[in-house]
Amino acid sequence: MKVRRERGFTLVELVIGMLVVAILSAIAMPQYGEYVARQRRTDARVAMTMATQWVERFRAENRGVYTGAALPPDLAVSPQVGPAMYDLALANVTPTTYRIEATPRAGSPMASDPCAVLTLASDGQRTAAGQTSGTVFDRCWGR
């Protein structure tokens, strides 16, 4: 009589495999989350640049002044397609200057982002969380 040998994995082999997957997941998930947040910040910066171009066209059409400029609805959110992560608004509009602010939308994944409010002024001055330099600024405007 022949002894039949069962094929398959032992419980120890399955547990070791699950452990390897868990360790790799623990390493990869935070990095993936940061990658997604960085991409969302990039989308907001691109939207701010598009809003800047719109405001400059407004100025060119209105005798060289910014007064009265307001962002159209399609430029007031970032990204323009999909769930909104940032609300864009013009602030401190004077005849000669303005500032565009990208504020994380409440309830969005970016609401707790350390970059907080990103700003871009008419003179090119950029801020992140109220800072114009440093680690947070580099993280938010760097890549």
Tab-separated table of C-alpha atoms in Angstrom:
chain	number	residue	atom	x	y	z
A	1	MET	CA	0.000	0.000	0.000
A	2	LYS	CA	1.266	3.391	-1.024
A	3	VAL	CA	1.282	6.267	1.435
A	4	ARG	CA	-0.290	9.314	-0.076
A	5	ARG	CA	1.446	12.566	0.722
A	6	GLU	CA	-0.673	15.694	1.015
A	7	ARG	CA	0.437	18.719	-0.969
A	8	GLY	CA	0.199	22.323	0.168
A	9	PHE	CA	1.640	24.737	2.663
A	10	THR	CA	2.072	24.158	6.329
A	11	LEU	CA	0.635	26.565	8.864
A	12	VAL	CA	4.125	27.830	9.724
A	13	GLU	CA	4.851	28.641	6.077
A	14	LEU	CA	1.562	30.548	5.771
A	15	VAL	CA	2.251	32.565	8.939
A	16	ILE	CA	5.746	33.467	7.743
A	17	GLY	CA	4.330	34.575	4.391
A	18	MET	CA	1.703	36.724	6.112
A	19	LEU	CA	4.395	38.242	8.345
A	20	VAL	CA	6.502	39.223	5.322
A	21	VAL	CA	3.480	40.841	3.644
A	22	ALA	CA	2.609	42.724	6.863
A	23	ILE	CA	6.139	44.096	7.231
A	24	LEU	CA	6.265	45.229	3.603
A	25	SER	CA	2.851	46.864	3.963
A	26	ALA	CA	3.918	48.690	7.117
A	27	ILE	CA	6.860	50.155	5.233
A	28	ALA	CA	5.077	50.951	1.968
A	29	MET	CA	1.788	52.481	3.157
A	30	PRO	CA	3.200	55.632	4.847
A	31	GLN	CA	5.420	56.286	1.844
A	32	TYR	CA	2.476	55.864	-0.512
A	33	GLY	CA	0.387	58.241	1.612
A	34	GLU	CA	3.117	60.894	1.421
A	35	TYR	CA	3.387	60.379	-2.326
A	36	VAL	CA	-0.370	60.967	-2.739
A	37	ALA	CA	-0.250	64.082	-0.512
A	38	ARG	CA	2.696	65.433	-2.522
A	39	GLN	CA	0.730	64.932	-5.743
A	40	ARG	CA	-2.291	66.757	-4.292
A	41	ARG	CA	-0.048	69.673	-3.286
A	42	THR	CA	1.355	69.729	-6.814
A	43	ASP	CA	-2.195	69.883	-8.191
A	44	ALA	CA	-2.886	72.857	-5.902
A	45	ARG	CA	0.294	74.637	-7.028
A	46	VAL	CA	-0.626	74.095	-10.680
A	47	ALA	CA	-4.134	75.458	-10.003
A	48	MET	CA	-2.571	78.492	-8.295
A	49	THR	CA	-0.408	79.095	-11.362
A	50	MET	CA	-3.455	78.874	-13.618
A	51	ALA	CA	-5.288	81.301	-11.309
A	52	THR	CA	-2.298	83.668	-11.499
A	53	GLN	CA	-2.470	83.616	-15.277
A	54	TRP	CA	-6.196	84.357	-15.133
A	55	VAL	CA	-5.668	87.305	-12.758
A	56	GLU	CA	-2.926	88.720	-14.987
A	57	ARG	CA	-5.241	88.500	-18.014
A	58	PHE	CA	-7.905	90.281	-15.927
A	59	ARG	CA	-5.399	93.044	-15.187
A	60	ALA	CA	-4.479	93.388	-18.844
A	61	GLU	CA	-8.153	93.762	-19.768
A	62	ASN	CA	-8.903	96.257	-16.953
A	63	ARG	CA	-6.438	99.101	-17.437
A	64	GLY	CA	-3.641	97.546	-15.422
A	65	VAL	CA	-5.420	97.106	-12.076
A	66	TYR	CA	-6.329	93.995	-10.111
A	67	THR	CA	-9.270	95.596	-8.304
A	68	GLY	CA	-12.480	93.690	-8.942
A	69	ALA	CA	-10.786	90.402	-9.817
A	70	ALA	CA	-12.520	87.242	-8.605
A	71	LEU	CA	-11.641	83.705	-9.558
A	72	PRO	CA	-14.139	81.892	-11.766
A	73	PRO	CA	-15.681	78.779	-10.142
A	74	ASP	CA	-13.631	76.311	-12.187
A	75	LEU	CA	-10.385	77.893	-10.890
A	76	ALA	CA	-11.579	78.101	-7.285
A	77	VAL	CA	-10.960	74.421	-6.468
A	78	SER	CA	-8.138	71.965	-6.866
A	79	PRO	CA	-8.176	69.557	-8.543
A	80	GLN	CA	-10.685	70.620	-11.142
A	81	VAL	CA	-11.749	67.000	-11.702
A	82	GLY	CA	-12.571	64.634	-8.859
A	83	PRO	CA	-13.078	65.403	-5.195
A	84	ALA	CA	-11.855	68.865	-4.212
A	85	MET	CA	-8.841	68.923	-1.877
A	86	TYR	CA	-8.137	72.674	-1.855
A	87	ASP	CA	-10.226	75.821	-2.131
A	88	LEU	CA	-8.506	78.679	-3.967
A	89	ALA	CA	-9.306	82.313	-3.288
A	90	LEU	CA	-7.948	85.765	-3.994
A	91	ALA	CA	-6.947	87.720	-0.912
A	92	ASN	CA	-5.645	91.228	-0.250
A	93	VAL	CA	-6.547	92.448	-3.734
A	94	THR	CA	-5.420	96.038	-4.307
A	95	PRO	CA	-4.974	97.926	-7.576
A	96	THR	CA	-1.341	96.746	-7.749
A	97	THR	CA	-1.121	93.485	-5.756
A	98	TYR	CA	-2.980	90.291	-4.909
A	99	ARG	CA	-2.411	86.965	-3.190
A	100	ILE	CA	-3.831	83.564	-4.102
A	101	GLU	CA	-4.476	81.206	-1.187
A	102	ALA	CA	-4.986	77.455	-1.459
A	103	THR	CA	-6.709	76.284	1.713
A	104	PRO	CA	-7.191	72.559	2.386
A	105	ARG	CA	-10.885	71.727	2.206
A	106	ALA	CA	-12.381	70.694	5.544
A	107	GLY	CA	-13.070	66.980	5.645
A	108	SER	CA	-10.639	66.204	2.826
A	109	PRO	CA	-7.519	64.070	3.340
A	110	MET	CA	-5.464	67.279	3.042
A	111	ALA	CA	-7.236	68.986	5.972
A	112	SER	CA	-4.524	67.796	8.380
A	113	ASP	CA	-1.615	68.423	6.003
A	114	PRO	CA	1.289	70.226	7.733
A	115	CYS	CA	1.551	72.610	4.764
A	116	ALA	CA	-1.795	74.146	5.759
A	117	VAL	CA	-2.474	77.181	3.549
A	118	LEU	CA	-0.297	77.631	0.460
A	119	THR	CA	-0.030	81.204	-0.835
A	120	LEU	CA	1.314	82.783	-3.983
A	121	ALA	CA	1.548	86.576	-4.183
A	122	SER	CA	1.604	88.791	-7.253
A	123	ASP	CA	5.309	89.484	-6.654
A	124	GLY	CA	6.083	85.738	-6.662
A	125	GLN	CA	6.397	85.397	-2.880
A	126	ARG	CA	5.359	81.901	-1.781
A	127	THR	CA	4.451	80.656	1.682
A	128	ALA	CA	3.419	77.370	3.257
A	129	ALA	CA	1.905	77.317	6.736
A	130	GLY	CA	2.943	80.973	7.022
A	131	GLN	CA	6.623	80.212	6.390
A	132	THR	CA	8.764	81.457	3.521
A	133	SER	CA	11.638	79.039	4.184
A	134	GLY	CA	12.515	76.031	6.286
A	135	THR	CA	11.642	72.352	6.337
A	136	VAL	CA	7.870	72.745	5.990
A	137	PHE	CA	8.262	75.271	3.167
A	138	ASP	CA	10.713	73.023	1.296
A	139	ARG	CA	8.429	70.024	1.771
A	140	CYS	CA	5.386	71.914	0.457
A	141	TRP	CA	6.902	73.881	-2.417
A	142	GLY	CA	9.982	71.761	-3.115
A	143	ARG	CA	8.888	68.990	-5.441
